[in-house]
Coordinates of C-alpha atoms in Angstrom, one line a residue:
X1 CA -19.4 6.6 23.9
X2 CA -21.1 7.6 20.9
X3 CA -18.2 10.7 19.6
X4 CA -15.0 10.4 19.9
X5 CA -14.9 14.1 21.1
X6 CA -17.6 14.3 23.4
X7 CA -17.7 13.1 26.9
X8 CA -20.2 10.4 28.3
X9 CA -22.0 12.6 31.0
X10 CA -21.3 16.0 32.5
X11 CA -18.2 15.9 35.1
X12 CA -18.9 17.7 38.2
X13 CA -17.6 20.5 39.3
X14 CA -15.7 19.6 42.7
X15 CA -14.3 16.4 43.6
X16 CA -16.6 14.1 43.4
X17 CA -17.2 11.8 47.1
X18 CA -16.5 8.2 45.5
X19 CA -18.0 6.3 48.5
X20 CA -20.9 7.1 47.2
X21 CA -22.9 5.7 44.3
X22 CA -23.5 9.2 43.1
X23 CA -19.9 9.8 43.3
X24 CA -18.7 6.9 41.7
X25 CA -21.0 8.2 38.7
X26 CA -19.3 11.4 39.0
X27 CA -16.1 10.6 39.7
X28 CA -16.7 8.5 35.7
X29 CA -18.1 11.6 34.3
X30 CA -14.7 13.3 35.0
X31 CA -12.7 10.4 33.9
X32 CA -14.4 10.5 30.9
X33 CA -13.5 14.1 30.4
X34 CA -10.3 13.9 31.3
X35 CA -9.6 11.2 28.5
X36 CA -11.4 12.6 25.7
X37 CA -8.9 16.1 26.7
X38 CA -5.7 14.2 27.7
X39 CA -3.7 16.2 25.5
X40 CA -2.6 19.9 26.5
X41 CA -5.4 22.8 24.6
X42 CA -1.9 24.7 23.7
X43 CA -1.2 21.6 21.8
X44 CA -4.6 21.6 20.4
X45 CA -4.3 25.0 19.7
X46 CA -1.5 24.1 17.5
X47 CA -2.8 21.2 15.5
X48 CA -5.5 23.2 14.4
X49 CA -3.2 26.5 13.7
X50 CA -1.2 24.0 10.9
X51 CA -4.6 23.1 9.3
X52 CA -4.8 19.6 11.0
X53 CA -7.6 17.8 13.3
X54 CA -6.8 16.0 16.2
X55 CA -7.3 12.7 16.4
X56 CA -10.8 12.0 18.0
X57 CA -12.2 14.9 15.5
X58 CA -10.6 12.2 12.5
X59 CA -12.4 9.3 14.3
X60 CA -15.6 11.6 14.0
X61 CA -15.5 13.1 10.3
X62 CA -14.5 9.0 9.4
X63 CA -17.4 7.1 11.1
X64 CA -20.9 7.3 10.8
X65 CA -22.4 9.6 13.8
X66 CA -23.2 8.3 16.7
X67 CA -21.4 4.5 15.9
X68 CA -18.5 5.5 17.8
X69 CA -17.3 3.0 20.6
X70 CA -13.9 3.6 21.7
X71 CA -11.4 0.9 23.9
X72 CA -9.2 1.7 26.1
X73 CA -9.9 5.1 27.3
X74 CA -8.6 4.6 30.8
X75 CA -5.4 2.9 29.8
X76 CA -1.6 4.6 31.0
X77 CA 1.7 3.8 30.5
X78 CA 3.4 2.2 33.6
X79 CA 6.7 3.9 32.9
X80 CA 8.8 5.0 36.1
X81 CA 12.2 6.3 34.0
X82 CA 12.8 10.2 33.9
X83 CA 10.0 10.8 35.7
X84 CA 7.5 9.8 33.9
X85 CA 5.2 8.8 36.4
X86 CA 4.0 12.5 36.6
X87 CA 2.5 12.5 33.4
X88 CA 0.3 9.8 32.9
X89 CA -2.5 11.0 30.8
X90 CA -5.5 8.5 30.1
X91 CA -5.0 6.7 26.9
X92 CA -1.6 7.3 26.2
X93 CA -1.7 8.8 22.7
X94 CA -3.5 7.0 21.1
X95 CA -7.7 6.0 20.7
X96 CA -8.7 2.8 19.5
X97 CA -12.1 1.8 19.2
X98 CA -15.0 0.2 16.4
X99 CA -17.6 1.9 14.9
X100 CA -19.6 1.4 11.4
X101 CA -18.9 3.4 8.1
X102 CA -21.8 3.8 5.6
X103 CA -23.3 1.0 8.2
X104 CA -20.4 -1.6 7.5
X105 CA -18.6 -2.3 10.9
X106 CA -14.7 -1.4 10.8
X107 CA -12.4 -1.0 13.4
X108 CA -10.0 2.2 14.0
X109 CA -7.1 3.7 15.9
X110 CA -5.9 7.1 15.8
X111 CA -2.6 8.2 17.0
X112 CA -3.0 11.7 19.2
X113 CA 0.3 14.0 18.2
X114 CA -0.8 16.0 21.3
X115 CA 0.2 13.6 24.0
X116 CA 3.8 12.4 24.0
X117 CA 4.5 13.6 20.3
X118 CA 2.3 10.9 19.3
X119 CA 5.1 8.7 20.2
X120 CA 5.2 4.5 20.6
X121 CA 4.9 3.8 24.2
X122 CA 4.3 0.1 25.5
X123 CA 0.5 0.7 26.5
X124 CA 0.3 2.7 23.2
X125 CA 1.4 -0.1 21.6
X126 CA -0.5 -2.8 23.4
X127 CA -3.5 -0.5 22.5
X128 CA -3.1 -1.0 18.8
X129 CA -2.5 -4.3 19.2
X130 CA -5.6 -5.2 20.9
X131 CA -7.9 -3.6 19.0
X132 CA -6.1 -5.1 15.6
X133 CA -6.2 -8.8 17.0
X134 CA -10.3 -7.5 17.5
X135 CA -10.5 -6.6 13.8
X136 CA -9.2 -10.1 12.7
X137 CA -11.2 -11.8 14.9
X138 CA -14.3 -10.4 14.1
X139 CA -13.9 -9.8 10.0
X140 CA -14.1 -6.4 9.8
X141 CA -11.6 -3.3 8.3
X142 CA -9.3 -1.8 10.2
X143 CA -8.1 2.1 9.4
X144 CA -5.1 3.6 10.7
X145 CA -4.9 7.3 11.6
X146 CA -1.0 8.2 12.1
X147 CA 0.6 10.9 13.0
X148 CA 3.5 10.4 15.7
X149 CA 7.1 10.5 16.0
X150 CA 8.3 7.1 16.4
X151 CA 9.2 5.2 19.7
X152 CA 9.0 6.8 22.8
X153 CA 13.0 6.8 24.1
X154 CA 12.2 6.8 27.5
X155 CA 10.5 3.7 27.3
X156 CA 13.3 1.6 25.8
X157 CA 13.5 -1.6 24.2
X158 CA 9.7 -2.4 25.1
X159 CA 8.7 0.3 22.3
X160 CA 10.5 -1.6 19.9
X161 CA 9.0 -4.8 21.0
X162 CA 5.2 -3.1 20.4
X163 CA 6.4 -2.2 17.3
X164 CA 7.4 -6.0 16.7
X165 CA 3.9 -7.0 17.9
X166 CA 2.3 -4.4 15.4
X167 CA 4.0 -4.8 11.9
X168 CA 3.2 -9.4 13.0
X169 CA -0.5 -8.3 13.0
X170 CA -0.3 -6.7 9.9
X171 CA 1.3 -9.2 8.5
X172 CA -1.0 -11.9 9.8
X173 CA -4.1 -9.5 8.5
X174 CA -3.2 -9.3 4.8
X175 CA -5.6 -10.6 2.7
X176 CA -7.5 -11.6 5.9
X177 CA -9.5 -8.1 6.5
X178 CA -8.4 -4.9 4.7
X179 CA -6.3 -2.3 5.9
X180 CA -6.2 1.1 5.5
X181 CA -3.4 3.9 6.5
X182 CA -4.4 7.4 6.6
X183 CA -1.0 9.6 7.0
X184 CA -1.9 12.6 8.6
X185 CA 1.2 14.5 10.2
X186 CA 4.7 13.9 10.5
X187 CA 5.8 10.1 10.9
X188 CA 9.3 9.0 11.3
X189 CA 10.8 5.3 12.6
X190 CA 9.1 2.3 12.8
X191 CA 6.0 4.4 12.6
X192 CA 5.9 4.5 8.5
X193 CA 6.6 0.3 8.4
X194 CA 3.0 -0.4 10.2
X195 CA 1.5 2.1 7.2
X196 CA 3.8 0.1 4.1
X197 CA 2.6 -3.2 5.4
X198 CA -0.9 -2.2 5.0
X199 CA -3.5 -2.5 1.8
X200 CA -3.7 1.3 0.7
X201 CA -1.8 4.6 2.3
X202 CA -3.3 7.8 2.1
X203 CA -1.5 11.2 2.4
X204 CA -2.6 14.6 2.5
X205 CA -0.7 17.6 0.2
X206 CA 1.8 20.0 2.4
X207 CA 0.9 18.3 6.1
X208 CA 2.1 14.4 6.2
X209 CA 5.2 13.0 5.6
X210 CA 7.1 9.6 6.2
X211 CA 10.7 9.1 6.5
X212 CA 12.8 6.5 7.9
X213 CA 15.3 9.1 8.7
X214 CA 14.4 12.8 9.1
X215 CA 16.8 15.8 7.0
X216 CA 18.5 16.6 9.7
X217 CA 20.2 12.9 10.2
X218 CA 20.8 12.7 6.1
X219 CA 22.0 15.7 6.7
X220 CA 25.0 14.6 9.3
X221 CA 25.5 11.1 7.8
X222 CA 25.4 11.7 3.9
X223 CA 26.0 15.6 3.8
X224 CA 22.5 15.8 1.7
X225 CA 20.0 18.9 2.1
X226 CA 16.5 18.3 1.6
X227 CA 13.6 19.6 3.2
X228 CA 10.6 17.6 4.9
X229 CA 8.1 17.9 1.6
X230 CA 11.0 16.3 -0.8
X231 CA 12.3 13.9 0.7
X232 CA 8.5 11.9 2.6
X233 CA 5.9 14.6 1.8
X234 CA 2.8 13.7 0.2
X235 CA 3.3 14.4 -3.3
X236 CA 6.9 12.5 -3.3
X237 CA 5.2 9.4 -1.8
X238 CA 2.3 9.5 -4.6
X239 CA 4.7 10.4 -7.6
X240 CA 8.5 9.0 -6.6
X241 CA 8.5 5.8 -4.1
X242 CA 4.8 5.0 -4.9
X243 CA 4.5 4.3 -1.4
X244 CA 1.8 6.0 -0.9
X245 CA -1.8 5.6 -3.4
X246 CA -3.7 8.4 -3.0
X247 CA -3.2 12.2 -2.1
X248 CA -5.6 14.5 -0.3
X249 CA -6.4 17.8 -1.2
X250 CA -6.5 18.1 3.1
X251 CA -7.7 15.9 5.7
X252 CA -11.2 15.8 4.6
X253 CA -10.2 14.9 0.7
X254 CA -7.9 12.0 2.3
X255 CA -10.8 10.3 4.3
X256 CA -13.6 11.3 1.8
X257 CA -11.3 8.6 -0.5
X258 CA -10.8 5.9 2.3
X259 CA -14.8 5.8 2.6
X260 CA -15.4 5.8 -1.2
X261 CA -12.6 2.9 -1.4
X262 CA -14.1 1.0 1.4
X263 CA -17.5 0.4 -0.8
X264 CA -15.4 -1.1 -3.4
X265 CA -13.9 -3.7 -0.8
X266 CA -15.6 -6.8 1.6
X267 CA -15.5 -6.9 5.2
X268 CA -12.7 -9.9 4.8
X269 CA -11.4 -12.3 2.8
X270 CA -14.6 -14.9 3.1
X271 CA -17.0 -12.5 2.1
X272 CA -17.7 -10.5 -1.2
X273 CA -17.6 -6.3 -2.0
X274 CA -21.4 -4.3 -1.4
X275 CA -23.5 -4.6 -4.2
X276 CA -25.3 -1.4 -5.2
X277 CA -28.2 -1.0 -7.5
X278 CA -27.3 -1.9 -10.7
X279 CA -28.3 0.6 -13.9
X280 CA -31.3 -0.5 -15.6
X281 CA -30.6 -2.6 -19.1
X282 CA -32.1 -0.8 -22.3
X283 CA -32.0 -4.6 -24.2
X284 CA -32.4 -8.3 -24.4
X285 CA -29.3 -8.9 -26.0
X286 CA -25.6 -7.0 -26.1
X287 CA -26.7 -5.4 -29.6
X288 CA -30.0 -3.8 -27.9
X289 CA -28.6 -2.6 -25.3
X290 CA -25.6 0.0 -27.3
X291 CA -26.5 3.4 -26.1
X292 CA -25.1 7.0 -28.1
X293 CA -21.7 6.7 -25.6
X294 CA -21.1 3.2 -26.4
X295 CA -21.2 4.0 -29.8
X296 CA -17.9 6.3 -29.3
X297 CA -15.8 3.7 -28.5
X298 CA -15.9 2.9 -32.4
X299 CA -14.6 5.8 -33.4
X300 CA -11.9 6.2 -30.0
X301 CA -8.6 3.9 -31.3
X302 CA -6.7 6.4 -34.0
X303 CA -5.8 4.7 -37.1
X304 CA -2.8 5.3 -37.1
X305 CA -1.0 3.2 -34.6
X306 CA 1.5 5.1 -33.2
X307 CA -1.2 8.1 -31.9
X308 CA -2.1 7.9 -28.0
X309 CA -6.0 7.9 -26.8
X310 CA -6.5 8.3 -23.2
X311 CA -7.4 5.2 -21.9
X312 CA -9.3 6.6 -19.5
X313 CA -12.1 7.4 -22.2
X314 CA -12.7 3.4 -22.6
X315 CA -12.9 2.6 -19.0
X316 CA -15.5 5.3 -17.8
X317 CA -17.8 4.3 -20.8
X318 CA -17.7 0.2 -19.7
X319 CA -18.2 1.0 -15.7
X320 CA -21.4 2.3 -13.9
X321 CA -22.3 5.8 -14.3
X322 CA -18.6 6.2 -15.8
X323 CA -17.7 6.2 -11.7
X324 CA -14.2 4.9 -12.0
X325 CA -12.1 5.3 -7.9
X326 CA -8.3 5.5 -9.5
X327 CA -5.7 4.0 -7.0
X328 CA -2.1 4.8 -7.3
X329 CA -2.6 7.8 -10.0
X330 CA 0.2 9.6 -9.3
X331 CA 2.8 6.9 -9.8
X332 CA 3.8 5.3 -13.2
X333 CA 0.9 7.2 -15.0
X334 CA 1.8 4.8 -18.2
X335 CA -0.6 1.9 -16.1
X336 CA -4.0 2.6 -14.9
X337 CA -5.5 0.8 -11.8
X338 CA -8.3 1.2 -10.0
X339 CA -12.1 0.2 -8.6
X340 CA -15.2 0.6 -10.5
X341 CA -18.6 -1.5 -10.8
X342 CA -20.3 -3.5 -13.5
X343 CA -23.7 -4.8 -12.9
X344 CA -23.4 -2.9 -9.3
X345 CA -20.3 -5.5 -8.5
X346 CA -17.2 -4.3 -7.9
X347 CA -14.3 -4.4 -10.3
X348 CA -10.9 -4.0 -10.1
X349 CA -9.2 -2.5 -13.4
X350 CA -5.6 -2.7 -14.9
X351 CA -5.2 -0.8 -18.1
X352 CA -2.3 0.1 -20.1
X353 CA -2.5 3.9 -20.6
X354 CA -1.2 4.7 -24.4
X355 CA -0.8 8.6 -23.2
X356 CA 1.9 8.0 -21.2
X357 CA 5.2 6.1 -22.3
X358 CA 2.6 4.9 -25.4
X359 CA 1.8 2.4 -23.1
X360 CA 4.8 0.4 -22.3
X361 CA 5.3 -2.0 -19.3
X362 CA 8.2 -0.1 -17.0
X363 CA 9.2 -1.5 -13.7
X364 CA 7.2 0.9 -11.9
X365 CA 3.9 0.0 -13.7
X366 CA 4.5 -3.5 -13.3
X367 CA 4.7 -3.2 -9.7
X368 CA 2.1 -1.1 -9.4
X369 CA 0.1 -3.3 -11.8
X370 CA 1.1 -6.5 -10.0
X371 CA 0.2 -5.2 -6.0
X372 CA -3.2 -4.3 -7.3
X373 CA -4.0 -7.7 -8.8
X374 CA -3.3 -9.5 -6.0
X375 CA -5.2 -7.1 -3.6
X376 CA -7.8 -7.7 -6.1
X377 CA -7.3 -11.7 -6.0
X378 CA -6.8 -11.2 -1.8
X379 CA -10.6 -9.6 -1.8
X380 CA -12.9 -11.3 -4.1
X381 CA -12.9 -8.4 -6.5
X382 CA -12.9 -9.5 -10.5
X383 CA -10.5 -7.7 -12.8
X384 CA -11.1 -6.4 -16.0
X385 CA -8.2 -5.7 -18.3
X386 CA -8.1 -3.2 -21.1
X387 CA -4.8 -3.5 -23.6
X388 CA -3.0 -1.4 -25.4
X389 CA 0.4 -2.2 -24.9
X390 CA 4.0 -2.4 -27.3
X391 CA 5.7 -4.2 -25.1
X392 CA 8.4 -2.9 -22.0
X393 CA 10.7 -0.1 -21.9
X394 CA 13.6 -0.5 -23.3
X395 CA 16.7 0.9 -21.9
X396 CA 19.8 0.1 -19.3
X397 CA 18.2 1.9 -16.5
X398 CA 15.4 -0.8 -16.7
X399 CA 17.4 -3.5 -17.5
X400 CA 20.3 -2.7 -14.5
X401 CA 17.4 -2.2 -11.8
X402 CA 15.5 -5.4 -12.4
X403 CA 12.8 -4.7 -15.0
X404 CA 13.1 -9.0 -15.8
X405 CA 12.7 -10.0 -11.8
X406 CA 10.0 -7.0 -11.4
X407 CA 8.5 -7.5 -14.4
X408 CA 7.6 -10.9 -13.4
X409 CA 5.8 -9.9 -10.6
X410 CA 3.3 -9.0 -13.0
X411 CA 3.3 -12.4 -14.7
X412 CA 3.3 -14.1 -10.7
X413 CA -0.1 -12.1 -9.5
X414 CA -2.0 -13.1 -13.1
X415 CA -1.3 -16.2 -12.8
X416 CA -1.6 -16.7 -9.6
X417 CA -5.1 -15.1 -9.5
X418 CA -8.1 -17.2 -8.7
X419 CA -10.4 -14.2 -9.4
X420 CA -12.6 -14.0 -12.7
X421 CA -10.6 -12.3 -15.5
X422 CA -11.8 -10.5 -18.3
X423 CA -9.5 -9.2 -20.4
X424 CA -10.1 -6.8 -23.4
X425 CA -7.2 -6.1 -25.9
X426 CA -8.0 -2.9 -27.8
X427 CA -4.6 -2.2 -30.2
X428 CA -1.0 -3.6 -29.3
X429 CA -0.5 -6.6 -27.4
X430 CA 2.9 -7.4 -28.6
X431 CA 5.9 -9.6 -27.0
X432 CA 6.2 -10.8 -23.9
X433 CA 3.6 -7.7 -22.5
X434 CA 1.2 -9.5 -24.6
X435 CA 1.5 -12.8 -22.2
X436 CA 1.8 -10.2 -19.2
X437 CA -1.4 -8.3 -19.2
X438 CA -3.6 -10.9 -18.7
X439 CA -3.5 -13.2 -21.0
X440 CA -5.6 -16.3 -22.0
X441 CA -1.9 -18.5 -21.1
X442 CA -2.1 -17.0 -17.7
X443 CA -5.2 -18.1 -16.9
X444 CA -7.9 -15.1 -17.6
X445 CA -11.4 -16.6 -18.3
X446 CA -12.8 -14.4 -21.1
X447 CA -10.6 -12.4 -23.1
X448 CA -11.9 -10.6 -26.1
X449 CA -10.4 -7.9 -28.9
X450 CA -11.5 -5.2 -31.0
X451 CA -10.9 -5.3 -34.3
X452 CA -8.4 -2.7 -34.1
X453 CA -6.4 -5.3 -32.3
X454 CA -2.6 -6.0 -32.9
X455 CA -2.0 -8.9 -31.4
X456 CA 1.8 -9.8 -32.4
X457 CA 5.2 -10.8 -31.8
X458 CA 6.3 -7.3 -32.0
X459 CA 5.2 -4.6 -34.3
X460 CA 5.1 -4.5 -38.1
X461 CA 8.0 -1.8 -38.7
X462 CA 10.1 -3.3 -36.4
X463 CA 9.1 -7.1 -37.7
X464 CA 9.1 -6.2 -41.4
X465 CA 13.3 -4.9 -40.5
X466 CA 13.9 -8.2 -38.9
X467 CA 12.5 -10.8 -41.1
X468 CA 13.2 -8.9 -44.3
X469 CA 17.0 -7.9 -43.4
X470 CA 18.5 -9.4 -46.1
X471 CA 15.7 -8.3 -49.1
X472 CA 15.5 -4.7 -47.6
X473 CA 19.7 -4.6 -48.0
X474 CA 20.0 -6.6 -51.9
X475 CA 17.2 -3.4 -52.7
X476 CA 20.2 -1.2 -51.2
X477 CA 23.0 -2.3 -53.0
X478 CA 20.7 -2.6 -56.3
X479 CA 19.5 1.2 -56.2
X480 CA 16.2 0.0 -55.4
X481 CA 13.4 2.7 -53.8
X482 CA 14.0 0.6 -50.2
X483 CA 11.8 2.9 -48.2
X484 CA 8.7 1.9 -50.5
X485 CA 9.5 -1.9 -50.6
X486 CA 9.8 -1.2 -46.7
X487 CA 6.6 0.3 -46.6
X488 CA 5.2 -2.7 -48.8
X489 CA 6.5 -4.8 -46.4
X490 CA 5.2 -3.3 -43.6
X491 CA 2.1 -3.1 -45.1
X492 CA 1.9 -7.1 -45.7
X493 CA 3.0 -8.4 -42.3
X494 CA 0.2 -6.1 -40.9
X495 CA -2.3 -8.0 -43.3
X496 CA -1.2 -11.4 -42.2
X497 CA -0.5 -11.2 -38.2
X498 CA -1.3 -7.9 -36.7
X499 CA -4.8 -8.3 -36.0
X500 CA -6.9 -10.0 -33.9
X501 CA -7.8 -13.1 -35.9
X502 CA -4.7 -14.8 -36.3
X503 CA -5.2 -15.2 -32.3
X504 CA -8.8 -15.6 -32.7
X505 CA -8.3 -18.6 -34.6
X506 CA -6.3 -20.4 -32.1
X507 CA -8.9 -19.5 -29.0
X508 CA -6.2 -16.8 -27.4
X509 CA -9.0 -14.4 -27.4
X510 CA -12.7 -15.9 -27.0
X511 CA -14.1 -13.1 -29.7
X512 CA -13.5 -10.1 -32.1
X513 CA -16.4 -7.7 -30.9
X514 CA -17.6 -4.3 -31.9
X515 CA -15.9 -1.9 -29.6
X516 CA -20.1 -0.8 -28.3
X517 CA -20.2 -4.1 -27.3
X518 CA -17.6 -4.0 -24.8
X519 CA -19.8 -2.8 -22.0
X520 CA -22.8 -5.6 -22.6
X521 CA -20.3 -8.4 -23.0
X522 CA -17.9 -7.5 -19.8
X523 CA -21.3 -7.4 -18.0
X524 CA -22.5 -10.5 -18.9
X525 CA -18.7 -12.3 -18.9
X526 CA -18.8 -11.2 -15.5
X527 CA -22.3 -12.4 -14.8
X528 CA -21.4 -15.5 -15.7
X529 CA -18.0 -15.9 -13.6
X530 CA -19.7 -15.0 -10.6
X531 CA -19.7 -18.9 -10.0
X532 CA -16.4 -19.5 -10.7
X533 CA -14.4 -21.7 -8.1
X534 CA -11.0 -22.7 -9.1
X535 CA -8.2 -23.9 -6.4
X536 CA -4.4 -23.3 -6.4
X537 CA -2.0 -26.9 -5.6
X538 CA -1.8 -26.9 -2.2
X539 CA 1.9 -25.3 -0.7
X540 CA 3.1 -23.5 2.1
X541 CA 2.9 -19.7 -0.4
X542 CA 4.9 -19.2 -3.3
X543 CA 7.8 -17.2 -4.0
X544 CA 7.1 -14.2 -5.9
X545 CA 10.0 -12.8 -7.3
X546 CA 10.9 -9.9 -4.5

C-alpha cells in the first residue's frame, strides 16, 4: 500500500469465487477496501463536519507520497462479550505502518475515532505494540497520532494490560529513537500517559484535549465546573501544565511542526541530526566574516541594566538564516528553548529571556529548561546557551512548591550532559543561576561573555546594601546624603566585580568577545567539539531529583 486512504486494486462488484485464483485476487481487492473504510461514512461525515481528518488522511498529509506501508490491516479483536463478535471491523481502530518523511524512514500509528470511539481494545493494543517494538529495532522515529477515548470496557482487564505493554515501550524507547505525539481529538484515560511519556506532544487550538478525568466526573467527585477547552484543551496544555510543546493553528499547522522538528533530530540515539548546506563564509577569520546584522548585537544589551531586550533578537542573528524551531513557547515564556543550526548542524538552544520575569529562573523554566537539555544530551544535538539571568524568583509560592528540588533538575541535566556546550553570557549571571545555566563548573566546553557581562554574586544595588550595611546606616544617623554615598557605592562594586573579567581571569569564561563575534566563534567552538567524546562513571542511571 502506497496511501493510507486508497485501496490496493479495484474490489469487484459481486462476491468474488475464492476457489479461484482470480478470486482470491478479488476477494483481496475487497479486503483491502473494506479496511481502508472500516469505520461508518456517518462517522466520517462527522470528523470532517468538526474540522478534523481521519486518521489514514493524517498518515497521508504526514509522510512523503507514495512511502506509505501500513501493518496490520487485516487484524480484529477476538472479543465475544456483549456481542461484540458482530462488529469486527478490519484493523480495529487503529493503522500502524512505516513510511519515510523528507526521505528519512519513521514509523507511525494513527488511532481511527471512527471505529469503537477510537477506543484501546487488546488487538488495538497489540497493534501499537508491534509496530513500536519495529521502530526500536530498526532505529527509526516513531509518531503518534491520538485521538480515542480510553480503554474499551467491554474488553476488560486485557485493555489495561495493552496499555501496560504500551507506556514499557515508551519507556524502553527514550533516548533510544525519538518519539513524537500528535494530539488530535479528544483523549481521556490511559490514552494521554502513552503521549506524556513521549519526546514532544503536539496539540491543535479548539479540537484536542487530554484529561485524566473528563468535566463531567470532576464535576460529581469535586463539585468543579469546567468545560473541555479549560481544563485539557490545547492552549491549557501549552500555557498551564506544559504538557504539551507546541500548538497548531489546525491539523495541518500541528504536523507541518512535527516534520520541521524531525530535521532537527537523528534517526536514534547512535546516529547524528541531518546536516543541511551550510551558509557560505564571507572571511578567513571571525573578524572577516562580521556582516551589517552581526554588527547589531553591539548595540542590542541596554545600558542600563535593569531594561529587558528580547532575547530572541540575539538568537536569530547567531543561527542559520535567523531559522530558529521554538519548543515549549507557550509555557514559562521567561526561558527560551528550542532547535536551530550553526554550520548546517543542529543546535539545541536554552536562553534566558530578560522580557519576561527579567529573566529569572522559576520552577517552570527550570523544568522546562532541564527536559530540553537532556533530550538534547539523549540525541546528539550540541547546546548553545545565551545568559542573561539575576538569579530565581523569589517568593513562598516558589519556595513551598519545590523551586530548590526542581531547580536542580536544571543543575542535574548540565551536568550530566555529555553533549558539546557552548555557553555565551551576555549581562547577568548572578548567584546560584550563574552556576545553573551552563556554567564552566558544570561541565560546558566553551563559554564566552560580552563585555556587557555581569558576572556576580548578586547584583550591585542589592550587594552594595549588604556589604556596606553598617557605612550606609553611621551616614544615616550622621545626616549624611545616604542615597549618593549609596549610589557611590553602587557605582564602585560594579567597577570591581560586575563584569566579565574578574571571571575571565580565573578561566570561568574562555573569552570576553565583541558581541559581532558571537556568531563566528559559536561556529567555530562548535566546529571544533564535533570530536568531543567524554564518558559518564559507569552506574545503573542516576537519580535526578523528581
Amino acid at each position: 500500500m502506497s496511501s493510507a486512504t486508497e485501496p490496493i486494486g479495484t474490489p469487484p462488484d459481486e462476491e468474488p469465487d475464492i476457489h479461484t485464483t482470480a478470486g482470491k485476487l478479488a476477494d483481496l481487492y475487497l479486503r483491502y477496501e473494506e479496511a481502508v473504510h472500516a469505520g461508518s461514512a456517518r462517522a466520517v461525515e462527522r470528523q470532517h463536519a468538526k474540522g478534523k481528518k481521519t486518521a489514514r488522511e493524517r498518515i497521508d498529509l504526514l509522510l512523503d507520497p507514495g512511502s506509505f506501508v501500513e501493518l496490520d490491516e487485516f487484524a480484529r479483536h477476538r472479543s465475544t462479550n456483549f456481542g461484540q463478535e458482530k462488529n469486527r471491523p478490519y484493523g480495529d481502530g487503529v493503522v500502524t505502518g512505516y513510511g519515510t518523511i523528507d526521505g528519512r524512514p519513521v514509523c507511525v500509528f494513527s488511532q481511527d475515532v471512527t471505529v469503537f470511539g477510537g477506543s484501546l481494545g487488546e488487538v488495538y493494543g497489540e497493534k501499537i505494540v508491534k509496530v513500536m517494538d519495529l521502530a526500536i529495532k530498526t532505529g527509526r522515529p516513531i509518531i503518534g497520532i491520538n485521538e480515542g477515548g480510553g480503554a474499551r470496557i467491554q474488553e476488560g482487564v486485557v485493555s489495561l494490560g495493552l496499555y501496560g505493554e504500551i507506556f514499557r515501550r515508551n519507556t524502553q524507547a527514550s533516548g533510544v529513537i525519538p518519539q513524537i505525539s500528535l494530539i488530535m481529538g479528544a483523549n481521556a484515560g490511559g490514552h494521554v500517559y502513552s503521549p506524556a511519556l513521549t519526546d514532544f506532544v503536539v496539540m491543535v487550538d479548539q479540537t484536542s484535549h487530554m484529561f485524566i478525568t473528563g468535566p463531567d466526573v470532576i464535576k460529581t467527585v469535586t463539585g468543579e465546573e469546567v468545560t473541555f477547552e479549560d481544563l485539557g484543551g490545547g492552549r491549557t496544555h501549552n500555557t498551564k501544565s506544559g504538557n504539551a510543546h507546541y500548538l497548531g493553528s489546525d491539523e495541518d499547522d500541528a504536523i507541518a511542526y512535527v516534520k520541521e522538528l524531525l530535521s532537527f533530530l537523528p534517526s536514534n540515539n547512535l546516529s547524528e541530526p541531518p546536516v543541511f548546506e551550510a551558509p557560505e563564509p564571507s572571511g578567513d577569520s571571525i573578524a572577516d566574516g562580521v556582516t551589517d546584522t552581526d554588527r547589531e548585537l553591539d548595540t542590542l544589551v541596554p545600558d542600563s541594566p535593569n531594561q529587558p531586550y528580547d532575547m530572541h533578537e540575539v538568537i536569530t542573528r547567531v543561527v542559520d538564516d535567523g531559522e530558529f524551531l521554538e519548543v515549549h513557547e507557550l509555557f514559562a515564556p521567561n526561558v527560551i528553548v528550542g532547535f536551530g543550526r550553526v554550520d548546517g548542524h543542529s543546535v539545541g538552544i536554552v536562553a534566558n529571556q530578560p522580557t519576561q520575569f527579567a529573566g529569572c529562573l522559576d520552577i517552570d523554566a527550570s523544568e522546562k529548561a532541564a527536559r530540553f537539555v537532556r533530550t538534547c544530551d539523549a540525541f546528539n544535538v550540541p547546546v548553545l546557551t545565551f545568559v542573561d539571568v539575576p538569579g530565581f524568583l523569589p517568593g513562598t509560592d516558589q519556595e513551598w512548591n519545590g523551586i530548590i528540588r526542581r531547580g536542580a533538575k536544571l543543575i542535574y541535566a548540565y551536568a550530566e550532559a555529555t553533549v558539546p556546550l557552548v555557553t555565551v553570557i551576555t549581562r547577568k549571571a548572578y548567584g546560584g543561576a550563574y552556576d545553573v545555566m551552563g556554567s564552566k563548573h558544570l561541565g560546558a566546553d566553551v563559554n564566552v561573555a560580552w563585555p556587557t557581562a555581569q558576572i556576580a554574586v548578586m547584583g550591585a544595588q542589592g550587594a552594595a546594601n549588604i556589604v556596606h550595611r553598617k557605612r550606609l546606616a553611621t551616614a544615616a544617623d550622621g545626616g549624611e546624603d545616604v542615597e549618593a554615598l549609596r549610589a557611590q557605592l553602587i557605582q564602585e562594586y560594579e567597577d570591581a566585580l560586575c563584569n566579565p573579567y574578574v571571571a575571565a581571569e580565573r578561566g570561568y569564561v574562555d573569552g570576553v568577545i565583541p558581541p559581532a563575534h558571537t556568531r563566528g566563534y559559536v561556529a567555530r567552538a562548535l566546529r571544533m567539539l564535533r570530536d568531543k567524546r567524554e564518558t559518564l562513571p559507569p552506574k545503573k542511571h542516576g537519580n535526578i531529583p523528581l
